[in-house]
Tab-separated table of C-alpha atoms and ligand atoms in Angstrom:
chain	number	residue	atom	x	y	z
A	83	MET	CA	-55.358	-13.748	26.991
A	84	LYS	CA	-53.789	-13.929	30.420
A	85	GLU	CA	-50.104	-13.196	30.995
A	86	ILE	CA	-47.498	-15.809	30.121
A	87	LEU	CA	-45.325	-16.968	32.996
A	88	GLN	CA	-42.732	-18.406	30.590
A	89	ASP	CA	-42.050	-14.850	29.366
A	90	ARG	CA	-40.272	-14.071	32.606
A	91	ASN	CA	-36.555	-14.283	33.264
A	92	ALA	CA	-35.077	-14.961	36.726
A	93	GLU	CA	-35.193	-11.313	37.701
A	94	GLU	CA	-38.813	-10.920	36.604
A	95	LEU	CA	-39.816	-14.066	38.489
A	96	ALA	CA	-38.153	-12.658	41.596
A	97	ALA	CA	-40.109	-9.426	41.158
A	98	LEU	CA	-43.324	-11.436	40.792
A	99	MET	CA	-42.692	-13.362	44.012
A	100	ALA	CA	-41.931	-10.110	45.831
A	101	GLU	CA	-45.167	-8.657	44.471
A	102	LEU	CA	-47.119	-11.660	45.760
A	103	GLY	CA	-45.405	-11.445	49.158
A	104	GLU	CA	-43.642	-14.791	48.712
A	105	PRO	CA	-40.136	-15.593	49.970
A	106	ARG	CA	-37.319	-15.074	47.496
A	107	TYR	CA	-36.381	-18.747	47.134
A	108	ARG	CA	-39.764	-19.390	45.518
A	109	ALA	CA	-38.548	-17.631	42.367
A	110	GLY	CA	-35.906	-20.357	41.954
A	111	GLN	CA	-38.498	-23.072	42.583
A	112	LEU	CA	-40.734	-21.498	40.004
A	113	ALA	CA	-37.912	-21.235	37.438
A	114	ARG	CA	-37.100	-24.925	37.895
A	115	ALA	CA	-40.762	-25.882	37.573
A	116	ILE	CA	-41.087	-23.830	34.373
A	117	ALA	CA	-37.974	-25.488	32.892
A	118	ARG	CA	-39.549	-28.919	33.492
A	119	GLY	CA	-42.211	-27.958	30.997
A	120	GLY	CA	-45.526	-28.770	32.677
A	121	ARG	CA	-48.608	-26.745	33.462
A	122	ILE	CA	-48.799	-24.308	36.348
A	123	SER	CA	-51.560	-26.429	37.865
A	124	GLU	CA	-49.004	-29.268	38.072
A	125	PHE	CA	-46.343	-27.248	39.917
A	126	THR	CA	-46.935	-29.312	43.037
A	127	GLU	CA	-43.884	-27.985	44.832
A	128	LEU	CA	-45.900	-24.787	45.274
A	129	SER	CA	-48.792	-24.531	47.680
A	130	ARG	CA	-52.258	-24.882	46.192
A	131	ALA	CA	-53.003	-21.307	47.254
A	132	LEU	CA	-50.015	-19.925	45.348
A	133	ARG	CA	-50.864	-22.018	42.278
A	134	GLU	CA	-54.382	-20.588	42.314
A	135	ARG	CA	-53.070	-17.048	42.531
A	136	LEU	CA	-50.745	-17.723	39.603
A	137	LEU	CA	-53.542	-19.339	37.586
A	138	ALA	CA	-55.755	-16.293	38.076
A	139	ARG	CA	-53.168	-14.224	36.282
A	140	PHE	CA	-51.191	-16.552	33.996
A	141	GLU	CA	-52.032	-19.060	31.263
A	142	ASP	CA	-51.927	-22.602	32.653
A	143	GLU	CA	-50.541	-23.983	29.379
A	144	PRO	CA	-49.745	-21.242	26.842
A	145	VAL	CA	-48.572	-23.731	24.202
A	146	ARG	CA	-50.324	-27.094	23.981
A	147	ILE	CA	-49.311	-29.950	21.683
A	148	ALA	CA	-52.579	-30.469	19.795
A	149	GLU	CA	-51.444	-33.037	17.248
A	150	VAL	CA	-48.357	-35.140	16.548
A	151	LEU	CA	-47.405	-36.752	13.242
A	152	THR	CA	-44.538	-39.227	13.199
A	153	ALA	CA	-42.567	-40.041	10.053
A	154	ALA	CA	-40.828	-43.335	9.338
A	155	ASP	CA	-37.426	-41.748	10.022
A	156	GLY	CA	-38.509	-40.729	13.544
A	157	THR	CA	-39.119	-37.085	12.692
A	158	GLU	CA	-42.040	-35.740	14.687
A	159	LYS	CA	-44.174	-32.861	13.535
A	160	TYR	CA	-46.286	-30.944	16.043
A	161	LEU	CA	-49.279	-28.737	15.730
A	162	PHE	CA	-49.371	-26.453	18.761
A	163	SER	CA	-52.386	-24.552	19.899
A	164	LEU	CA	-51.882	-21.222	21.662
A	165	ALA	CA	-54.014	-19.732	24.428
A	166	ASP	CA	-55.987	-17.609	21.951
A	167	GLY	CA	-56.601	-20.598	19.662
A	168	ASP	CA	-53.971	-19.643	17.074
A	169	LEU	CA	-52.004	-22.545	15.600
A	170	ILE	CA	-48.279	-22.894	15.016
A	171	GLU	CA	-46.035	-25.786	14.038
A	172	GLY	CA	-42.802	-27.387	15.072
A	173	VAL	CA	-40.635	-30.349	14.184
A	174	LEU	CA	-38.246	-32.599	16.094
A	175	MET	CA	-35.571	-34.214	13.942
A	176	ARG	CA	-33.542	-37.065	15.373
A	177	TYR	CA	-29.870	-37.282	14.539
A	178	LYS	CA	-26.998	-39.385	15.851
A	179	TYR	CA	-25.572	-36.466	17.807
A	180	GLY	CA	-28.853	-35.337	19.334
A	181	ASN	CA	-32.292	-34.005	18.568
A	182	THR	CA	-32.931	-30.764	16.759
A	183	GLN	CA	-36.174	-28.911	17.285
A	184	CYS	CA	-37.453	-26.434	14.738
A	185	VAL	CA	-39.456	-23.645	16.400
A	186	SER	CA	-41.822	-20.975	15.109
A	187	THR	CA	-41.417	-17.303	15.942
A	188	GLN	CA	-44.651	-15.853	14.516
A	189	VAL	CA	-48.169	-16.979	13.674
A	190	GLY	CA	-48.048	-16.751	9.894
A	191	CYS	CA	-45.452	-14.521	8.261
A	192	ARG	CA	-45.475	-11.251	6.347
A	193	MET	CA	-42.546	-12.084	4.043
A	194	ASN	CA	-44.637	-13.992	1.480
A	195	CYS	CA	-41.841	-15.978	-0.166
A	196	ALA	CA	-43.111	-17.644	-3.325
A	197	PHE	CA	-42.233	-21.201	-2.206
A	198	CYS	CA	-43.317	-21.043	1.428
A	199	ALA	CA	-46.630	-22.051	3.024
A	200	SER	CA	-46.171	-19.874	6.138
A	201	GLY	CA	-46.901	-16.624	4.352
A	202	LEU	CA	-50.035	-17.820	2.546
A	203	ASN	CA	-52.323	-15.846	4.849
A	204	GLY	CA	-49.928	-13.122	5.897
A	205	LEU	CA	-48.859	-12.358	9.449
A	206	VAL	CA	-51.388	-13.037	12.202
A	207	ARG	CA	-49.239	-12.007	15.158
A	208	ASP	CA	-45.831	-12.171	16.785
A	209	LEU	CA	-45.156	-14.856	19.375
A	210	SER	CA	-43.973	-13.684	22.774
A	211	ALA	CA	-40.608	-14.900	24.085
A	212	GLY	CA	-42.444	-17.268	26.433
A	213	GLU	CA	-44.564	-18.710	23.644
A	214	ILE	CA	-41.410	-19.536	21.698
A	215	LEU	CA	-39.801	-21.009	24.809
A	216	ALA	CA	-42.906	-23.018	25.715
A	217	GLN	CA	-42.660	-24.884	22.378
A	218	VAL	CA	-39.233	-26.153	23.426
A	219	LEU	CA	-40.321	-26.912	26.993
A	220	ALA	CA	-43.337	-28.901	25.784
A	221	VAL	CA	-41.373	-30.959	23.252
A	222	ASN	CA	-38.461	-31.568	25.621
A	223	ALA	CA	-40.849	-32.844	28.290
A	224	ARG	CA	-42.762	-34.986	25.794
A	225	ALA	CA	-39.523	-36.567	24.572
A	226	GLY	CA	-38.631	-37.488	28.160
A	227	GLY	CA	-36.080	-34.718	28.674
A	228	THR	CA	-35.455	-32.750	31.849
A	229	PRO	CA	-33.526	-29.498	32.308
A	230	ALA	CA	-30.540	-31.567	33.535
A	231	LYS	CA	-30.711	-34.108	30.715
A	232	ARG	CA	-32.256	-32.447	27.709
A	233	ALA	CA	-33.965	-34.448	24.981
A	234	VAL	CA	-33.859	-31.360	22.766
A	235	THR	CA	-30.160	-30.601	22.254
A	236	ASN	CA	-30.261	-28.251	19.262
A	237	LEU	CA	-32.625	-25.586	18.049
A	238	VAL	CA	-33.275	-24.048	14.672
A	239	LEU	CA	-35.484	-20.962	14.347
A	240	MET	CA	-36.856	-22.169	11.047
A	241	GLY	CA	-40.512	-22.748	11.750
A	242	SER	CA	-43.150	-20.302	10.647
A	243	GLY	CA	-42.317	-16.626	10.892
A	244	GLU	CA	-39.353	-14.391	10.263
A	245	PRO	CA	-37.376	-14.269	13.544
A	246	LEU	CA	-35.816	-10.877	12.824
A	247	ASP	CA	-39.279	-9.413	12.139
A	248	ASN	CA	-40.043	-10.216	15.805
A	249	TYR	CA	-36.646	-9.114	17.038
A	250	GLU	CA	-37.192	-8.161	20.699
A	251	ASN	CA	-39.160	-11.282	21.564
A	252	VAL	CA	-36.759	-13.570	19.718
A	253	VAL	CA	-33.710	-12.098	21.456
A	254	LYS	CA	-35.448	-12.434	24.816
A	255	PHE	CA	-36.294	-16.055	23.967
A	256	LEU	CA	-32.630	-16.704	23.107
A	257	ARG	CA	-31.602	-15.306	26.490
A	258	LEU	CA	-34.221	-17.420	28.294
A	259	VAL	CA	-33.398	-20.699	26.559
A	260	THR	CA	-29.639	-20.252	27.018
A	261	ALA	CA	-29.955	-19.179	30.681
A	262	GLU	CA	-28.242	-21.375	33.272
A	263	GLY	CA	-31.331	-21.644	35.420
A	264	GLY	CA	-33.410	-22.617	32.373
A	265	LEU	CA	-32.772	-25.202	29.670
A	266	ASN	CA	-29.228	-23.869	29.339
A	267	ILE	CA	-28.876	-24.711	25.634
A	268	SER	CA	-25.618	-23.318	24.258
A	269	PRO	CA	-25.985	-20.529	21.646
A	270	ARG	CA	-23.638	-22.629	19.518
A	271	ASN	CA	-26.367	-25.253	19.295
A	272	ILE	CA	-28.912	-22.720	18.068
A	273	SER	CA	-29.369	-21.536	14.472
A	274	LEU	CA	-31.389	-18.465	13.617
A	275	SER	CA	-32.581	-18.356	10.026
A	276	THR	CA	-33.501	-15.073	8.365
A	277	CYS	CA	-34.637	-13.998	4.921
A	278	GLY	CA	-32.088	-11.189	5.291
A	279	ILE	CA	-33.394	-8.240	7.336
A	280	VAL	CA	-30.056	-6.451	7.237
A	281	PRO	CA	-30.367	-3.887	10.097
A	282	LYS	CA	-31.513	-6.618	12.470
A	283	MET	CA	-28.678	-8.927	11.404
A	284	ILE	CA	-26.314	-6.131	12.420
A	285	ALA	CA	-28.168	-5.612	15.717
A	286	LEU	CA	-28.006	-9.358	16.441
A	287	ALA	CA	-24.229	-9.330	15.930
A	288	GLU	CA	-24.042	-6.903	18.847
A	289	GLU	CA	-26.184	-8.859	21.336
A	290	GLY	CA	-23.359	-11.044	22.654
A	291	LEU	CA	-25.382	-14.141	21.715
A	292	PRO	CA	-23.188	-16.166	19.355
A	293	VAL	CA	-25.921	-18.218	17.703
A	294	ASN	CA	-25.375	-19.590	14.200
A	295	LEU	CA	-26.668	-17.159	11.633
A	296	THR	CA	-28.375	-18.711	8.638
A	297	VAL	CA	-29.547	-16.663	5.677
A	298	SER	CA	-32.139	-17.847	3.173
A	299	LEU	CA	-30.511	-16.759	-0.066
A	300	HIS	CA	-32.236	-18.870	-2.723
A	301	ALA	CA	-30.954	-16.727	-5.629
A	302	VAL	CA	-27.741	-15.242	-7.014
A	303	THR	CA	-28.926	-11.841	-8.292
A	304	ASP	CA	-31.241	-9.275	-6.682
A	305	GLU	CA	-33.597	-9.413	-9.682
A	306	GLU	CA	-33.980	-13.166	-9.511
A	307	ARG	CA	-34.250	-13.086	-5.747
A	308	ALA	CA	-37.053	-10.532	-5.881
A	309	ARG	CA	-39.077	-12.951	-8.019
A	310	THR	CA	-39.370	-15.454	-5.187
A	311	MET	CA	-38.579	-13.291	-2.130
A	312	PRO	CA	-40.277	-9.872	-1.911
A	313	VAL	CA	-37.862	-8.860	0.883
A	314	ALA	CA	-35.143	-8.669	-1.794
A	315	LYS	CA	-36.629	-5.328	-2.852
A	316	ALA	CA	-35.689	-3.919	0.548
A	317	TYR	CA	-32.197	-5.423	1.011
A	318	SER	CA	-29.660	-6.382	-1.629
A	319	ILE	CA	-27.481	-9.482	-1.659
A	320	ALA	CA	-24.435	-7.185	-1.358
A	321	GLU	CA	-25.855	-5.670	1.858
A	322	ILE	CA	-26.649	-9.140	3.188
A	323	LEU	CA	-23.089	-10.337	2.554
A	324	LYS	CA	-21.722	-7.262	4.301
A	325	ALA	CA	-23.943	-7.896	7.323
A	326	CYS	CA	-22.742	-11.527	7.371
A	327	SER	CA	-19.113	-10.383	7.424
A	328	TYR	CA	-19.934	-8.093	10.326
A	329	TYR	CA	-21.624	-10.983	12.137
A	330	PHE	CA	-18.509	-13.095	11.680
A	331	GLU	CA	-16.282	-10.253	12.857
A	332	LYS	CA	-18.340	-9.793	16.042
A	333	THR	CA	-19.100	-13.414	16.933
A	334	GLY	CA	-16.401	-15.481	15.235
A	335	ARG	CA	-19.189	-17.704	13.944
A	336	ARG	CA	-19.148	-19.004	10.401
A	337	TYR	CA	-22.495	-18.293	8.722
A	338	ILE	CA	-24.709	-20.469	6.577
A	339	PHE	CA	-26.726	-19.892	3.426
A	340	GLU	CA	-29.879	-21.799	2.647
A	341	TYR	CA	-30.459	-22.367	-1.039
A	342	ALA	CA	-33.608	-24.231	-2.082
A	343	LEU	CA	-33.216	-25.630	-5.579
A	344	ILE	CA	-36.158	-24.550	-7.726
A	345	GLU	CA	-36.586	-25.962	-11.212
A	346	GLY	CA	-36.166	-23.368	-13.967
A	347	GLU	CA	-35.464	-20.641	-11.412
A	348	ASN	CA	-32.126	-20.907	-9.604
A	349	ALA	CA	-30.750	-24.393	-10.191
A	350	ASP	CA	-28.777	-24.246	-13.450
A	351	ARG	CA	-25.021	-24.570	-13.770
A	352	GLU	CA	-24.641	-20.828	-14.270
A	353	HIS	CA	-26.401	-20.265	-10.940
A	354	ALA	CA	-23.939	-22.565	-9.209
A	355	GLU	CA	-21.069	-20.670	-10.828
A	356	LYS	CA	-22.444	-17.296	-9.737
A	357	LEU	CA	-23.144	-18.560	-6.238
A	358	ALA	CA	-19.588	-19.850	-5.929
A	359	ALA	CA	-18.211	-16.524	-7.146
A	360	LEU	CA	-20.342	-14.610	-4.605
A	361	LEU	CA	-19.224	-16.760	-1.688
A	362	LYS	CA	-15.629	-17.562	-2.620
A	363	GLY	CA	-13.254	-17.100	0.313
A	364	ARG	CA	-16.011	-16.367	2.815
A	365	PRO	CA	-16.224	-18.236	6.142
A	366	CYS	CA	-19.543	-19.769	5.199
A	367	HIS	CA	-21.320	-22.981	4.344
A	368	VAL	CA	-24.122	-23.614	1.854
A	369	ASN	CA	-27.054	-25.831	2.705
A	370	LEU	CA	-28.747	-26.932	-0.465
A	371	ILE	CA	-32.391	-27.750	0.162
A	372	ARG	CA	-34.692	-29.891	-1.924
A	373	LEU	CA	-37.910	-27.909	-2.205
A	374	ASN	CA	-40.901	-29.306	-0.326
A	375	GLU	CA	-43.616	-28.610	-2.828
A	376	VAL	CA	-46.547	-26.621	-1.505
A	377	LYS	CA	-49.869	-27.015	-3.299
A	378	GLU	CA	-50.723	-23.331	-3.513
A	379	ARG	CA	-47.249	-22.406	-4.662
A	380	ALA	CA	-46.612	-23.175	-8.325
A	381	LEU	CA	-42.937	-24.049	-7.966
A	382	THR	CA	-41.196	-27.364	-8.496
A	383	GLY	CA	-38.019	-28.617	-6.880
A	384	THR	CA	-35.183	-30.111	-8.906
A	385	ASP	CA	-34.709	-33.865	-8.998
A	386	GLU	CA	-32.037	-35.499	-6.891
A	387	LYS	CA	-29.592	-35.858	-9.760
A	388	ALA	CA	-29.716	-32.134	-10.560
A	389	ALA	CA	-29.304	-31.343	-6.869
A	390	TYR	CA	-26.129	-33.448	-6.660
A	391	ARG	CA	-24.865	-31.845	-9.865
A	392	PHE	CA	-25.358	-28.384	-8.331
A	393	LEU	CA	-23.558	-29.540	-5.186
A	394	GLY	CA	-20.664	-30.822	-7.302
A	395	GLU	CA	-20.349	-27.483	-9.089
A	396	LEU	CA	-20.016	-25.692	-5.749
A	397	GLU	CA	-17.545	-28.201	-4.336
A	398	LYS	CA	-15.423	-28.021	-7.464
A	399	ARG	CA	-15.051	-24.307	-6.805
A	400	GLY	CA	-13.992	-24.775	-3.209
A	401	ILE	CA	-17.313	-23.857	-1.580
A	402	SER	CA	-18.239	-25.818	1.539
A	403	ALA	CA	-21.694	-27.198	0.842
A	404	THR	CA	-24.054	-30.037	1.699
A	405	LEU	CA	-27.326	-31.274	0.331
A	406	ARG	CA	-29.652	-31.390	3.272
A	407	ARG	CA	-31.035	-34.771	4.188
A	408	ARG	CA	-34.765	-34.701	3.718
A	409	THR	CA	-36.573	-35.520	6.892
A	410	GLY	CA	-40.248	-36.002	7.280
A	411	ALA	CA	-41.328	-34.849	3.806
A	412	GLU	CA	-44.250	-37.278	3.879
A	413	ILE	CA	-45.684	-35.578	6.966
A	414	GLY	CA	-45.591	-32.092	5.454
A	415	GLY	CA	-42.263	-31.094	6.985
A	416	ALA	CA	-42.069	-27.709	5.285
A	417	CYS	CA	-42.928	-24.445	7.000
A	418	GLY	CA	-46.602	-23.855	7.482
A	419	GLN	CA	-47.922	-26.945	5.737
A	420	LEU	CA	-49.630	-28.536	8.719
A	421	ARG	CA	-51.247	-25.322	9.898
A	422	ALA	CA	-52.399	-24.551	6.358
A	423	ALA	CA	-53.924	-28.029	6.150
A	424	ARG	CA	-55.722	-27.494	9.452
A	425	LEU	CA	-57.038	-24.153	8.264
A	426	GLY	CA	-58.349	-25.944	5.178
A	427	LYS	CA	-56.142	-24.039	2.796
A	428	SER	CA	-53.762	-26.792	1.825
A	429	GLY	CA	-53.175	-30.500	1.898
A	430	ALA	CA	-49.820	-31.381	3.380
A	431	ASP	CA	-48.259	-32.821	0.263
A	432	ALA	CA	-47.600	-36.520	0.489
A	433	GLU	CA	-44.549	-37.627	-1.437
B	563	SAH	N1	-38.127	-16.717	7.868
B	563	SAH	C1	-36.894	-17.396	8.079
B	563	SAH	C2	-37.017	-18.738	8.784
B	563	SAH	C3	-38.122	-19.677	8.387
B	563	SAH	S1	-38.011	-20.636	6.951
B	563	SAH	C4	-36.119	-17.524	6.800
B	563	SAH	O1	-36.612	-17.066	5.790
B	563	SAH	O2	-35.016	-18.025	6.815
B	563	SAH	C5	-36.748	-21.825	7.146
B	563	SAH	C6	-36.149	-22.222	5.795
B	563	SAH	O3	-37.049	-23.039	5.030
B	563	SAH	C7	-35.836	-21.024	4.934
B	563	SAH	O4	-34.599	-21.183	4.319
B	563	SAH	C8	-36.973	-21.056	3.925
B	563	SAH	O5	-36.635	-20.327	2.796
B	563	SAH	C9	-37.124	-22.537	3.714
B	563	SAH	N2	-38.389	-22.948	3.092
B	563	SAH	C10	-39.576	-22.358	3.142
B	563	SAH	N3	-40.489	-23.026	2.425
B	563	SAH	C11	-39.852	-24.082	1.901
B	563	SAH	C12	-40.244	-25.157	1.065
B	563	SAH	N4	-41.487	-25.252	0.623
B	563	SAH	N5	-39.318	-26.062	0.729
B	563	SAH	C13	-38.047	-25.973	1.177
B	563	SAH	N6	-37.621	-24.996	1.982
B	563	SAH	C14	-38.505	-24.053	2.333
């Protein structure tokens, strides 16, 4: 694979132009062209000679939209192909207040959660900062956005991969996508979701990047959590809650817990009671998720009535909670489903 131009921040673009003997202002031109989201071969503000020199060294289009599925509610699901042929996925969800893009941070995932399609074949590789950024640039451009008037207003790092298992690249991506000369998306409009890698949650609190921290909890005791999330053997719920408090202390940002309701596993009244007791008085919010069933994973989500009952139990105990609107379930909205289908390992479940 060639180098990835989108990996570079303003300073690194300036160094590149100096290296190629180009005037300094070209770095700014290049940054603006990158933020537009096209291929290097289409950067027509640069001379053909410079484009050719860049193309000799950098990938023309490191992340290409290979397939788009559109759901009735307007949700779009993308299959992206990377320069080495690896596949990742993304989603664009349309809301009244703007459009939220879900991005991937790794090809595959090593966490192997029992309900998730992303970990079915383990981790293939980390994405570079530029490969994460290029997903946003490609979707923003496709949706008619420009750097000045973005079509993608919000980001969630909830595609395939565990963002904190690819820490350096993810933090660099966050700096690139929030940079003034780039897409300039506010950290407040970005949510990073983790399965709870405690030391990295603490490190993130110290980066000066006040993104919304979301933790996939999905259970109320360490024993139960370990049944569906192997990472629970490494970090306890108590340690996770402590890291969340530290995050709040450092960033002032309220944190969020994801809780996918799984039949016979974590969705009874006693689970709601325990969850409320764990979170009582904390500056947090609970997102209840209806499970997107994955063929290879023998777990069933609760029905809608049980989900609302669980929500009611939390609310009754003063916990801020919502039941997440399901978007795009019929196009295989859940992590890893489209890629798994492409690899012939799964059918994206139609509902
Ligand atoms: N690795 C990170 C981010 C990716 S997953 C994390 O664990 O948070 C984004 C969210 O989708 C997580 O809360 C994850 O647990 C959840 N998820 C995964 N598979 C799902 C499925 N089949 N149905 C519903 N939610 C799922």
